[in-house]
CSV table of C-alpha atoms and ligand atoms in Angstrom, one decimal:
chain,number,residue,atom,x,y,z
A,1,MET,CA,58.0,-73.8,3.8
A,2,ILE,CA,55.6,-75.7,5.9
A,3,SER,CA,52.0,-73.9,6.0
A,4,VAL,CA,50.7,-74.4,9.3
A,5,VAL,CA,47.0,-74.9,9.4
A,6,GLU,CA,44.6,-74.3,12.6
A,7,PRO,CA,42.3,-76.9,12.4
A,8,ALA,CA,39.2,-75.1,13.8
A,9,THR,CA,39.2,-72.3,11.0
A,10,ALA,CA,41.0,-74.6,8.3
A,11,ALA,CA,43.5,-71.3,7.7
A,12,VAL,CA,47.2,-71.1,7.7
A,13,MET,CA,48.3,-69.6,11.4
A,14,ALA,CA,52.1,-69.7,10.5
A,15,GLU,CA,55.0,-70.3,8.0
A,16,VAL,CA,58.2,-72.3,9.1
A,17,PRO,CA,61.2,-73.4,7.4
A,18,ARG,CA,60.8,-76.9,6.5
A,19,ALA,CA,64.0,-79.3,7.3
A,20,GLY,CA,65.3,-81.9,5.1
A,21,ALA,CA,68.1,-84.7,5.6
A,22,ASP,CA,70.8,-82.2,5.9
A,23,ASP,CA,69.5,-80.4,8.6
A,24,VAL,CA,68.7,-83.4,9.9
A,25,ASP,CA,72.6,-84.4,9.6
A,26,ALA,CA,73.5,-81.2,11.4
A,27,ALA,CA,71.2,-81.2,14.3
A,28,VAL,CA,73.0,-85.1,15.0
A,29,GLU,CA,76.0,-83.4,14.7
A,30,ARG,CA,75.3,-80.6,16.7
A,31,ALA,CA,74.2,-83.5,19.3
A,32,LYS,CA,77.0,-85.5,18.9
A,33,GLY,CA,79.4,-82.2,19.9
A,34,ALA,CA,77.4,-81.5,22.9
A,35,PHE,CA,77.0,-85.2,24.2
A,36,PRO,CA,80.6,-85.7,26.1
A,37,ALA,CA,80.2,-82.3,28.2
A,38,TRP,CA,76.4,-83.2,28.7
A,39,ARG,CA,77.1,-86.6,30.0
A,40,ALA,CA,79.7,-85.1,32.2
A,41,VAL,CA,77.8,-82.5,34.1
A,42,GLU,CA,77.7,-83.1,37.9
A,43,PRO,CA,74.4,-84.9,38.9
A,44,ALA,CA,73.1,-82.5,41.1
A,45,GLU,CA,73.8,-79.7,38.4
A,46,ARG,CA,71.9,-81.5,35.6
A,47,SER,CA,69.1,-81.8,38.0
A,48,ALA,CA,69.8,-78.3,38.7
A,49,ILE,CA,69.6,-77.7,34.9
A,50,LEU,CA,66.4,-79.8,34.5
A,51,ARG,CA,64.7,-77.5,37.4
A,52,ARG,CA,65.4,-74.6,35.6
A,53,LEU,CA,64.0,-76.0,32.1
A,54,ALA,CA,60.7,-76.6,33.9
A,55,ASP,CA,60.7,-73.0,35.4
A,56,ALA,CA,61.2,-71.9,32.0
A,57,VAL,CA,58.4,-73.9,30.6
A,58,GLU,CA,55.9,-72.8,33.6
A,59,GLU,CA,57.1,-69.3,32.7
A,60,ARG,CA,55.6,-69.5,29.0
A,61,LEU,CA,52.8,-71.6,29.8
A,62,GLU,CA,49.8,-69.8,29.0
A,63,ASP,CA,51.2,-68.8,25.6
A,64,LEU,CA,52.3,-72.6,25.1
A,65,ALA,CA,48.7,-73.6,25.7
A,66,VAL,CA,46.9,-71.2,23.4
A,67,LEU,CA,49.6,-72.1,20.3
A,68,GLU,CA,49.1,-75.7,21.2
A,69,ALA,CA,45.1,-75.3,21.3
A,70,ARG,CA,45.1,-73.3,18.2
A,71,ASN,CA,47.6,-75.6,16.1
A,72,ALA,CA,46.5,-79.0,17.1
A,73,GLY,CA,42.7,-77.7,17.8
A,74,LYS,CA,42.6,-79.1,21.2
A,75,PRO,CA,40.5,-77.1,24.1
A,76,ILE,CA,42.1,-74.7,25.8
A,77,GLY,CA,41.9,-76.3,29.1
A,78,ASP,CA,43.4,-79.4,28.1
A,79,ALA,CA,46.3,-77.5,26.4
A,80,ARG,CA,46.6,-76.0,29.8
A,81,GLY,CA,46.6,-79.4,31.6
A,82,GLU,CA,49.2,-80.8,29.0
A,83,MET,CA,51.6,-77.8,29.1
A,84,GLY,CA,51.7,-78.1,33.0
A,85,MET,CA,52.4,-81.9,32.7
A,86,VAL,CA,55.2,-80.9,30.2
A,87,VAL,CA,56.7,-79.1,33.5
A,88,GLU,CA,56.0,-82.1,36.2
A,89,THR,CA,57.7,-83.9,33.6
A,90,PHE,CA,60.7,-81.9,33.5
A,91,ARG,CA,60.9,-81.7,37.3
A,92,TYR,CA,59.9,-85.4,38.1
A,93,TYR,CA,63.0,-86.3,36.0
A,94,ALA,CA,65.3,-83.7,37.6
A,95,GLY,CA,65.3,-85.8,40.3
A,96,ALA,CA,66.8,-88.7,38.2
A,97,PRO,CA,70.7,-88.3,37.7
A,98,GLU,CA,71.3,-88.6,41.3
A,99,ARG,CA,69.3,-91.8,41.4
A,100,LEU,CA,70.5,-93.7,38.7
A,101,LEU,CA,71.9,-96.2,40.6
A,102,GLY,CA,73.7,-99.5,40.0
A,103,ASP,CA,74.2,-102.7,41.8
A,104,THR,CA,77.3,-104.6,43.4
A,105,ILE,CA,77.2,-108.3,42.9
A,106,PRO,CA,78.9,-110.9,44.8
A,107,VAL,CA,81.7,-112.7,42.5
A,108,SER,CA,84.9,-114.2,43.8
A,109,GLY,CA,88.2,-112.9,43.5
A,110,GLY,CA,86.9,-109.0,43.0
A,111,ILE,CA,84.0,-106.8,43.2
A,112,ASP,CA,81.3,-106.3,40.3
A,113,MET,CA,79.5,-103.3,40.1
A,114,THR,CA,76.8,-101.8,37.1
A,115,PHE,CA,76.4,-98.4,36.2
A,116,ARG,CA,73.9,-97.0,34.0
A,117,GLU,CA,75.5,-95.0,31.1
A,118,PRO,CA,73.8,-92.8,28.7
A,119,LEU,CA,73.3,-93.7,25.1
A,120,GLY,CA,74.7,-90.9,23.0
A,121,VAL,CA,72.3,-88.7,20.5
A,122,VAL,CA,68.8,-90.1,20.5
A,123,GLY,CA,66.3,-89.2,17.9
A,124,LEU,CA,62.5,-88.8,19.3
A,125,ILE,CA,60.1,-88.7,16.7
A,126,VAL,CA,56.4,-87.3,18.0
A,127,PRO,CA,52.7,-86.9,16.6
A,128,TRP,CA,50.4,-84.2,16.5
A,129,ASN,CA,47.8,-85.2,18.4
A,130,PHE,CA,49.8,-84.2,22.1
A,131,PRO,CA,52.6,-82.6,20.3
A,132,LEU,CA,54.5,-81.2,23.4
A,133,VAL,CA,53.6,-83.4,26.1
A,134,ILE,CA,54.6,-86.5,24.5
A,135,ALA,CA,58.0,-84.7,23.6
A,136,ALA,CA,58.9,-84.3,27.3
A,137,TRP,CA,57.4,-87.6,28.1
A,138,LYS,CA,60.6,-89.1,25.9
A,139,LEU,CA,62.9,-85.5,26.7
A,140,GLY,CA,62.6,-85.6,30.4
A,141,PRO,CA,64.4,-89.5,30.9
A,142,ALA,CA,66.5,-88.9,27.6
A,143,LEU,CA,68.3,-85.3,29.1
A,144,ALA,CA,68.2,-86.8,32.7
A,145,ALA,CA,70.5,-90.0,32.0
A,146,GLY,CA,72.8,-87.3,29.9
A,147,ASN,CA,72.1,-88.0,26.6
A,148,THR,CA,71.6,-85.1,23.9
A,149,VAL,CA,68.2,-85.3,21.6
A,150,VAL,CA,67.5,-84.6,17.9
A,151,LEU,CA,63.8,-83.9,18.0
A,152,LYS,CA,61.5,-84.3,15.2
A,153,PRO,CA,57.5,-83.0,15.8
A,154,ALA,CA,55.1,-83.8,13.0
A,155,GLU,CA,54.9,-81.6,10.7
A,156,LEU,CA,51.2,-80.8,11.0
A,157,THR,CA,52.2,-79.3,14.7
A,158,PRO,CA,55.9,-78.1,14.7
A,159,LEU,CA,55.3,-74.8,16.6
A,160,THR,CA,55.4,-75.9,20.3
A,161,ALA,CA,58.5,-77.8,19.8
A,162,LEU,CA,59.9,-74.9,18.1
A,163,GLU,CA,59.4,-72.8,20.7
A,164,LEU,CA,60.6,-75.1,23.2
A,165,GLU,CA,63.7,-75.2,21.1
A,166,LYS,CA,64.3,-71.4,21.8
A,167,ILE,CA,63.6,-71.7,25.9
A,168,ALA,CA,65.9,-74.7,26.1
A,169,ALA,CA,68.3,-72.7,24.6
A,170,THR,CA,68.4,-70.2,27.4
A,171,VAL,CA,69.0,-73.5,30.0
A,172,LEU,CA,70.6,-75.9,28.8
A,173,PRO,CA,74.2,-76.0,27.3
A,174,GLU,CA,74.3,-75.6,23.3
A,175,GLY,CA,73.5,-78.6,21.1
A,176,VAL,CA,72.1,-80.2,23.9
A,177,LEU,CA,68.0,-80.4,22.4
A,178,ASN,CA,67.6,-80.1,18.7
A,179,VAL,CA,64.6,-79.4,16.9
A,180,VAL,CA,63.8,-80.5,13.2
A,181,ALA,CA,60.6,-79.8,11.7
A,182,GLY,CA,60.2,-81.6,8.3
A,183,PRO,CA,58.4,-84.5,7.2
A,184,GLY,CA,58.4,-87.6,8.5
A,185,SER,CA,59.3,-89.7,5.2
A,186,VAL,CA,62.6,-87.6,5.1
A,187,CYS,CA,63.6,-86.4,8.5
A,188,GLY,CA,62.0,-89.0,10.6
A,189,SER,CA,64.2,-91.6,8.4
A,190,ARG,CA,67.4,-89.9,7.9
A,191,LEU,CA,67.0,-89.9,12.1
A,192,VAL,CA,66.3,-93.7,12.1
A,193,GLU,CA,68.9,-94.6,9.5
A,194,HIS,CA,71.7,-92.0,11.1
A,195,PRO,CA,74.4,-94.0,12.5
A,196,ASP,CA,75.5,-91.5,14.7
A,197,VAL,CA,71.8,-92.0,16.4
A,198,ALA,CA,72.2,-94.5,19.3
A,199,LYS,CA,68.6,-94.9,20.0
A,200,VAL,CA,65.1,-94.0,18.5
A,201,ALA,CA,62.0,-93.0,20.9
A,202,PHE,CA,58.6,-92.9,18.3
A,203,THR,CA,54.7,-92.7,19.0
A,204,GLY,CA,52.8,-92.7,16.3
A,205,SER,CA,50.9,-95.0,14.1
A,206,THR,CA,51.6,-98.9,14.3
A,207,GLU,CA,52.3,-99.1,10.4
A,208,VAL,CA,55.0,-96.5,10.5
A,209,GLY,CA,56.2,-98.1,13.8
A,210,ARG,CA,56.8,-101.5,11.8
A,211,GLY,CA,58.8,-99.4,9.1
A,212,ILE,CA,60.9,-97.8,11.7
A,213,ALA,CA,61.8,-101.2,13.8
A,214,ARG,CA,62.8,-102.5,10.4
A,215,GLN,CA,65.1,-99.8,9.1
A,216,ALA,CA,66.7,-99.4,12.6
A,217,ALA,CA,67.6,-103.6,12.8
A,218,ASP,CA,70.5,-101.8,10.0
A,219,THR,CA,72.3,-100.3,12.9
A,220,ILE,CA,70.9,-102.4,15.6
A,221,LYS,CA,69.4,-99.1,16.8
A,222,ARG,CA,67.7,-99.2,20.2
A,223,VAL,CA,63.9,-98.1,19.6
A,224,THR,CA,60.9,-97.7,21.5
A,225,LEU,CA,57.6,-97.8,20.1
A,226,GLU,CA,54.1,-96.1,21.6
A,227,LEU,CA,51.7,-96.7,18.8
A,228,GLY,CA,48.2,-97.1,18.5
A,229,GLY,CA,45.2,-98.7,20.7
A,230,LYS,CA,41.9,-100.3,20.4
A,231,SER,CA,41.1,-100.4,23.8
A,232,ALA,CA,38.2,-101.5,25.7
A,233,ASN,CA,36.1,-99.9,28.4
A,234,ILE,CA,34.4,-102.8,29.8
A,235,VAL,CA,31.4,-102.4,31.9
A,236,PHE,CA,29.7,-105.0,34.2
A,237,ALA,CA,26.0,-105.2,35.1
A,238,ASP,CA,26.9,-104.8,38.8
A,239,ALA,CA,29.0,-101.3,38.0
A,240,ASP,CA,28.3,-97.8,39.4
A,241,LEU,CA,26.5,-97.3,35.5
A,242,GLU,CA,25.8,-93.7,36.2
A,243,ALA,CA,29.5,-92.9,37.0
A,244,ALA,CA,30.8,-95.5,34.0
A,245,ALA,CA,27.7,-93.8,31.3
A,246,ALA,CA,29.0,-90.2,32.7
A,247,ALA,CA,32.7,-90.8,32.3
A,248,ALA,CA,32.6,-92.7,29.1
A,249,PRO,CA,32.1,-90.2,26.6
A,250,MET,CA,35.4,-88.0,27.2
A,251,SER,CA,37.4,-91.5,27.6
A,252,VAL,CA,36.8,-91.5,23.6
A,253,PHE,CA,35.8,-88.4,22.7
A,254,GLY,CA,38.5,-86.2,24.3
A,255,ASN,CA,41.2,-84.9,22.2
A,256,ALA,CA,38.3,-85.4,19.4
A,257,GLY,CA,38.9,-89.3,19.7
A,258,GLN,CA,42.8,-88.4,18.7
A,259,ASP,CA,44.1,-90.2,21.4
A,260,CYS,CA,46.0,-93.9,21.2
A,261,CYS,CA,44.2,-94.8,24.7
A,262,ALA,CA,40.9,-93.5,24.0
A,263,ARG,CA,38.4,-96.7,24.9
A,264,SER,CA,36.7,-96.9,21.4
A,265,ARG,CA,35.2,-100.1,22.4
A,266,ILE,CA,32.7,-100.1,25.3
A,267,LEU,CA,31.8,-103.5,26.3
A,268,VAL,CA,28.3,-103.8,28.3
A,269,GLN,CA,27.4,-106.9,30.1
A,270,ARG,CA,24.1,-107.7,28.3
A,271,ASP,CA,22.1,-107.3,31.6
A,272,ALA,CA,22.7,-103.5,31.7
A,273,MET,CA,22.8,-102.8,27.7
A,274,ASP,CA,19.2,-101.0,27.7
A,275,ARG,CA,20.0,-99.1,30.9
A,276,PHE,CA,23.7,-98.1,29.9
A,277,THR,CA,22.7,-97.1,26.5
A,278,GLU,CA,19.9,-94.8,27.7
A,279,LEU,CA,22.6,-93.1,30.1
A,280,LEU,CA,25.4,-93.1,27.4
A,281,ASP,CA,22.8,-91.0,25.0
A,282,ALA,CA,22.3,-88.5,27.3
A,283,ALA,CA,25.7,-87.9,28.3
A,284,VAL,CA,27.0,-88.0,24.7
A,285,ARG,CA,24.5,-85.5,23.8
A,286,GLU,CA,26.7,-83.1,26.6
A,287,VAL,CA,29.4,-83.2,25.1
A,288,ARG,CA,30.3,-79.7,23.6
A,289,VAL,CA,32.1,-79.5,20.7
A,290,GLY,CA,33.3,-76.0,19.4
A,291,ASP,CA,36.1,-73.5,19.3
A,292,PRO,CA,39.3,-74.7,20.9
A,293,LEU,CA,40.2,-71.1,22.7
A,294,ASP,CA,36.3,-71.2,24.5
A,295,GLU,CA,36.8,-72.1,27.5
A,296,THR,CA,33.7,-74.2,27.8
A,297,THR,CA,34.5,-76.2,25.3
A,298,GLN,CA,35.3,-80.0,25.4
A,299,MET,CA,35.9,-80.7,22.3
A,300,GLY,CA,37.3,-79.4,19.3
A,301,PRO,CA,37.9,-80.0,15.4
A,302,LEU,CA,39.8,-82.9,13.9
A,303,ILE,CA,43.3,-82.6,12.5
A,304,SER,CA,43.1,-82.3,9.1
A,305,ALA,CA,40.6,-82.4,6.0
A,306,ALA,CA,42.2,-85.6,5.0
A,307,HIS,CA,41.7,-87.1,8.5
A,308,ARG,CA,38.4,-86.3,8.6
A,309,GLU,CA,37.6,-87.7,5.5
A,310,GLU,CA,39.4,-91.4,7.4
A,311,VAL,CA,37.3,-90.7,10.1
A,312,ALA,CA,34.2,-90.3,8.1
A,313,SER,CA,34.8,-93.7,6.3
A,314,PHE,CA,34.5,-95.6,9.2
A,315,VAL,CA,30.6,-94.4,9.4
A,316,PRO,CA,29.3,-94.6,5.8
A,317,GLU,CA,25.6,-94.8,4.7
A,318,GLY,CA,23.6,-97.2,6.8
A,319,ALA,CA,26.0,-97.6,9.7
A,320,PRO,CA,24.5,-98.3,13.0
A,321,VAL,CA,24.3,-94.9,14.3
A,322,ALA,CA,22.7,-95.0,17.9
A,323,THR,CA,23.7,-91.0,18.7
A,324,ARG,CA,25.3,-88.6,17.1
A,325,GLY,CA,26.3,-85.4,19.2
A,326,THR,CA,26.6,-82.0,17.5
A,327,ALA,CA,29.4,-80.0,16.2
A,328,PRO,CA,30.0,-76.7,14.6
A,329,GLU,CA,29.0,-75.8,10.9
A,330,GLY,CA,31.5,-74.1,8.4
A,331,ASP,CA,35.2,-74.1,7.9
A,332,GLY,CA,37.2,-76.2,10.1
A,333,PHE,CA,37.5,-79.9,10.2
A,334,TRP,CA,34.2,-80.6,12.4
A,335,TYR,CA,33.1,-84.5,13.5
A,336,PRO,CA,30.4,-84.8,15.7
A,337,PRO,CA,30.6,-87.2,18.5
A,338,THR,CA,29.4,-90.6,17.2
A,339,VAL,CA,28.0,-93.9,19.0
A,340,LEU,CA,27.9,-96.8,16.5
A,341,ALA,CA,25.6,-99.7,18.2
A,342,PRO,CA,24.9,-102.5,18.1
A,343,VAL,CA,28.5,-103.0,16.4
A,344,GLY,CA,29.4,-106.9,15.6
A,345,GLN,CA,33.1,-107.8,17.3
A,346,HIS,CA,34.7,-108.1,14.0
A,347,ASP,CA,33.4,-105.0,12.1
A,348,ARG,CA,35.5,-102.9,10.7
A,349,ALA,CA,34.5,-99.8,12.9
A,350,ALA,CA,35.2,-102.7,16.1
A,351,VAL,CA,38.6,-103.8,14.8
A,352,GLU,CA,40.4,-100.7,13.3
A,353,GLU,CA,42.4,-97.7,15.2
A,354,ILE,CA,39.6,-94.9,14.2
A,355,PHE,CA,41.2,-92.3,16.1
A,356,GLY,CA,38.1,-89.9,16.0
A,357,PRO,CA,34.9,-89.1,17.8
A,358,VAL,CA,33.4,-92.4,16.7
A,359,VAL,CA,32.7,-95.1,19.9
A,360,CYS,CA,31.8,-98.3,19.3
A,361,VAL,CA,29.2,-100.3,21.7
A,362,ILE,CA,29.3,-104.2,21.8
A,363,ALA,CA,27.8,-107.0,24.3
A,364,PHE,CA,29.1,-109.1,26.3
A,365,ASP,CA,27.6,-112.4,28.4
A,366,ASP,CA,29.8,-112.8,31.6
A,367,GLU,CA,33.3,-112.5,32.5
A,368,VAL,CA,35.2,-114.7,30.3
A,369,ASP,CA,33.3,-113.6,27.6
A,370,ALA,CA,34.3,-109.7,28.5
A,371,VAL,CA,38.2,-110.8,28.8
A,372,ALA,CA,38.0,-112.7,25.6
A,373,LYS,CA,36.2,-109.9,23.3
A,374,ALA,CA,38.6,-107.3,25.2
A,375,ASN,CA,41.5,-108.9,23.8
A,376,ASP,CA,40.4,-109.9,20.6
A,377,THR,CA,42.8,-107.3,18.8
A,378,ILE,CA,46.0,-106.5,17.7
A,379,TYR,CA,46.6,-104.1,20.0
A,380,GLY,CA,47.3,-104.2,23.9
A,381,LEU,CA,47.5,-100.2,25.0
A,382,SER,CA,45.2,-99.2,28.1
A,383,GLY,CA,41.7,-99.9,28.9
A,384,SER,CA,39.3,-100.1,31.9
A,385,VAL,CA,37.0,-102.1,34.1
A,386,TRP,CA,34.0,-101.0,35.9
A,387,THR,CA,32.6,-103.1,38.6
A,388,ARG,CA,31.6,-103.1,42.1
A,389,ASP,CA,33.2,-106.5,43.0
A,390,GLY,CA,37.1,-105.8,43.8
A,391,ALA,CA,37.9,-109.7,43.3
A,392,LYS,CA,36.4,-109.4,39.8
A,393,ALA,CA,38.1,-106.2,39.0
A,394,LEU,CA,41.5,-107.3,39.8
A,395,ARG,CA,40.9,-110.7,38.0
A,396,VAL,CA,39.8,-109.0,34.7
A,397,ALA,CA,42.7,-106.3,35.0
A,398,ARG,CA,45.3,-109.2,35.2
A,399,ALA,CA,43.7,-111.0,31.9
A,400,VAL,CA,43.3,-108.2,30.0
A,401,ASP,CA,46.6,-107.9,27.4
A,402,THR,CA,47.4,-104.0,28.1
A,403,GLY,CA,49.8,-102.2,29.7
A,404,VAL,CA,47.8,-99.4,31.3
A,405,LEU,CA,44.4,-100.6,32.9
A,406,SER,CA,42.1,-98.5,35.2
A,407,VAL,CA,39.7,-100.1,37.5
A,408,ASN,CA,36.4,-97.7,38.2
A,409,SER,CA,38.4,-94.8,36.1
A,410,ASN,CA,39.3,-94.0,32.5
A,411,THR,CA,42.8,-92.6,33.6
A,412,SER,CA,45.8,-94.2,32.1
A,413,VAL,CA,48.9,-91.5,31.9
A,414,ARG,CA,50.5,-90.3,35.2
A,415,VAL,CA,54.3,-89.0,35.3
A,416,SER,CA,55.5,-91.1,37.9
A,417,THR,CA,53.5,-94.3,36.8
A,418,PRO,CA,54.6,-96.4,33.6
A,419,PHE,CA,52.7,-95.9,30.3
A,420,GLY,CA,53.2,-98.3,27.1
A,421,GLY,CA,51.6,-101.2,25.1
A,422,PHE,CA,51.6,-104.8,25.1
A,423,LYS,CA,50.9,-106.5,21.4
A,424,GLN,CA,51.3,-104.1,18.3
A,425,SER,CA,50.4,-101.2,20.8
A,426,GLY,CA,54.2,-100.6,21.2
A,427,VAL,CA,57.8,-101.4,22.4
A,428,GLY,CA,59.0,-100.1,26.0
A,429,ARG,CA,57.6,-98.0,28.7
A,430,GLU,CA,57.7,-94.2,28.8
A,431,LEU,CA,57.3,-92.1,32.2
A,432,GLY,CA,57.6,-93.4,35.6
A,433,PRO,CA,61.3,-94.9,36.8
A,434,HIS,CA,60.6,-96.9,33.9
A,435,ALA,CA,61.4,-95.0,31.1
A,436,LEU,CA,64.9,-94.8,32.0
A,437,ASP,CA,65.6,-98.4,31.4
A,438,HIS,CA,65.5,-97.0,28.0
A,439,TYR,CA,67.5,-94.0,27.9
A,440,THR,CA,70.7,-95.7,29.4
A,441,GLU,CA,72.6,-98.9,28.7
A,442,VAL,CA,74.1,-101.0,31.6
A,443,LYS,CA,77.8,-101.5,32.1
A,444,ASN,CA,79.1,-104.2,34.2
A,445,VAL,CA,82.5,-103.8,35.7
A,446,TYR,CA,84.7,-106.4,37.4
A,447,PHE,CA,87.3,-105.0,39.6
A,448,ALA,CA,90.0,-107.9,40.7
A,449,THR,CA,91.0,-107.0,44.2
B,1,NDP,P1,52.3,-91.2,11.5
B,1,NDP,O1,52.6,-92.4,12.7
B,1,NDP,O2,52.4,-91.0,10.3
B,1,NDP,O3,53.2,-90.2,12.1
B,1,NDP,C1,53.8,-89.9,13.5
B,1,NDP,C2,54.9,-89.4,13.1
B,1,NDP,O4,56.2,-90.0,12.8
B,1,NDP,C3,55.2,-87.6,12.8
B,1,NDP,O5,56.1,-87.0,13.2
B,1,NDP,C4,55.3,-88.3,11.3
B,1,NDP,O6,56.2,-87.4,10.8
B,1,NDP,C5,56.5,-89.3,11.3
B,1,NDP,N1,56.8,-90.1,10.2
B,1,NDP,C6,56.0,-90.6,9.6
B,1,NDP,N2,56.7,-91.5,8.5
B,1,NDP,C7,57.8,-91.4,9.4
B,1,NDP,C8,58.7,-92.5,8.4
B,1,NDP,N3,58.7,-93.1,7.5
B,1,NDP,N4,60.2,-92.7,9.1
B,1,NDP,C9,60.2,-91.9,10.2
B,1,NDP,N5,59.2,-90.8,11.0
B,1,NDP,C10,58.2,-90.7,10.4
B,1,NDP,O7,50.9,-90.8,12.0
B,1,NDP,P2,49.9,-90.0,11.2
B,1,NDP,O8,50.0,-88.7,11.1
B,1,NDP,O9,50.3,-90.5,9.7
B,1,NDP,O10,48.7,-90.4,11.5
B,1,NDP,C11,48.0,-91.8,11.5
B,1,NDP,C12,47.3,-92.4,12.0
B,1,NDP,O11,48.1,-92.9,13.2
B,1,NDP,C13,46.6,-91.7,12.9
B,1,NDP,O12,44.9,-92.0,12.2
B,1,NDP,C14,46.2,-92.8,14.2
B,1,NDP,O13,45.8,-94.1,13.8
B,1,NDP,C15,47.7,-93.2,14.2
B,1,NDP,N6,48.6,-92.6,15.4
B,1,NDP,C16,48.7,-92.8,16.5
B,1,NDP,C17,49.0,-92.1,17.5
B,1,NDP,C18,49.2,-92.2,18.8
B,1,NDP,O14,49.6,-91.9,19.7
B,1,NDP,N7,49.4,-93.7,19.3
B,1,NDP,C19,49.7,-90.7,16.9
B,1,NDP,C20,49.7,-90.1,15.8
B,1,NDP,C21,48.6,-91.2,14.9
B,1,NDP,P3,54.9,-86.2,9.8
B,1,NDP,O15,53.6,-86.5,10.2
B,1,NDP,O16,55.6,-84.8,9.7
B,1,NDP,O17,55.2,-86.5,8.3
C-alpha cells in the first residue's frame, strides 16, 4: 500500500494500493483494447463526451480542491483555481476533434491530402506539485485527438488522479482512461519501455526526463518533456518598481516555490537595487504561510521532509539571507519564504533549481548584461521583464531563451496559449492549439486521379 501523507500535518491521510509493473501492463492492455472504438467515435460525439467530462469534474470541484489542497499542501484558493483549470482544459480541447484539420497540397496527377491520426496508447507521467491540473493538460489533447491513456500520478499525490479515474468511468467508454498509482522507477519506467505505448508525456525533474528520453529511444517512442527551470524576473530601473516588487514574492513563493515556472532569480538593474530590495523585503514579510485549508493562506508547507531538507541545503550557515518570512512551527514540512542577496551569478543557489521558497537577487548593469545573465543557465522555461520602455521589453523578450515570457506580469500559463521550455527545460509544448501536434501523427495520402 501507499501511505499518502498530508504535508501540513505529516500524518497519513489515506492508504491506496501500490501498483506494480503487472498493473501497468494490464492498464496498457485495456487502453489498447479501447483504442479502435475511441478513435472511431464521430468528432462531434467525442467533443460532447469531453464536455460531459468537464461538467462531471465541475460538479466535484470543491471536494477535489480540498483533496488536492490537503495532499499537496497547497492553499485552498490555489487548489480551487487549479480544479477550475482542469474543467477549462477539458472544455477547450472539447473543441478540438472537429478542428483537427488537414491540408490539401497541389501535386501533379492527383490529389494530395494530410490527416492527423491519433498515436494509440499514450503514457502520462505527472509530478506532485500540480497533480491533477498537469494531468489535465496532457489528457485534454490526448483524448480529443482519439488516443487512449494510462496516467501515472506521483506516489506522493495520487488521490485526485484516482478520483478522476472514477469520475471518468461515468462518462468515457471503458478503458479510455486508466490510472496506475505506483513508483516512478517501476510503473513510470514500464510505461516508457512498453512496446504498446506510442508516446510518453512527462512532467518532472530534468534528471528523470533525461533518463526517459534515453529509455524511449529503444522503441523510438514519441516523448514530450516539461522539466525544470531557473527563470529570471528581470527588473529594469525604469519599471514600475512598486508593482514589480509587489508581484515578485508570489511569482516564486507560490506553491511554496515548487513550481517549474518559479521566478527564482530576480535580476535587478543596479541603479534600482536599493529601492527594489526595500520594497521586496516589505512584500515578503506579508506572505501568509499556514494551514492550506485556511482561506487567507498564500503559501503552504513543502511536499515532504526529504524535500525540505534538500531546500534547506541551499541556505547553509552563513548564507546571505536578506529577508526571512515566517512559517508555522511544529508538525508539517514548513519552510519560510527566504530572500538571498547579494548572490553571485554562479553560486549554487543561483544555478540549481531549488524548488522551494528561496529566491536569489542578482544585480545587472544594462540590457546586454541582463540578457546575458538571464540566459546563463541550462534551463529556459519562463521569465518576466519589467520596464516602462515597450521597445526594450520586446527586444529583451525576444533575446531571452525561454519558452514562456511575460512583460510587466509574472503569469506563464493559460489554457489557450502554448507552454513549454527551451534548452534543458524540455521538449514540446502543452496547452493551446500546439499541444495537439504532440498527440497526433501527420499522414500524407496521394490519390491518383
Ligand atoms: P521526479 O522527476 O522524480 O518525478 C516526476 C514523476 O516521474 C513522478 O510521477 C515520478 O514517480 C516519476 N518518475 C520518477 N522516476 C521515474 C523513472 N525512472 N521513470 C519514469 N518515471 C519516473 O521528481 P521528484 O518528485 O523526485 O522531484 C525532484 C525534483 O524534480 C524537484 O525538487 C524539482 O526540482 C523537480 N521537479 C520538477 C517538476 C516540474 O514541474 N518541472 C515537478 C516535480 C519535480 P514517483 O514520484 O511516484 O516515484
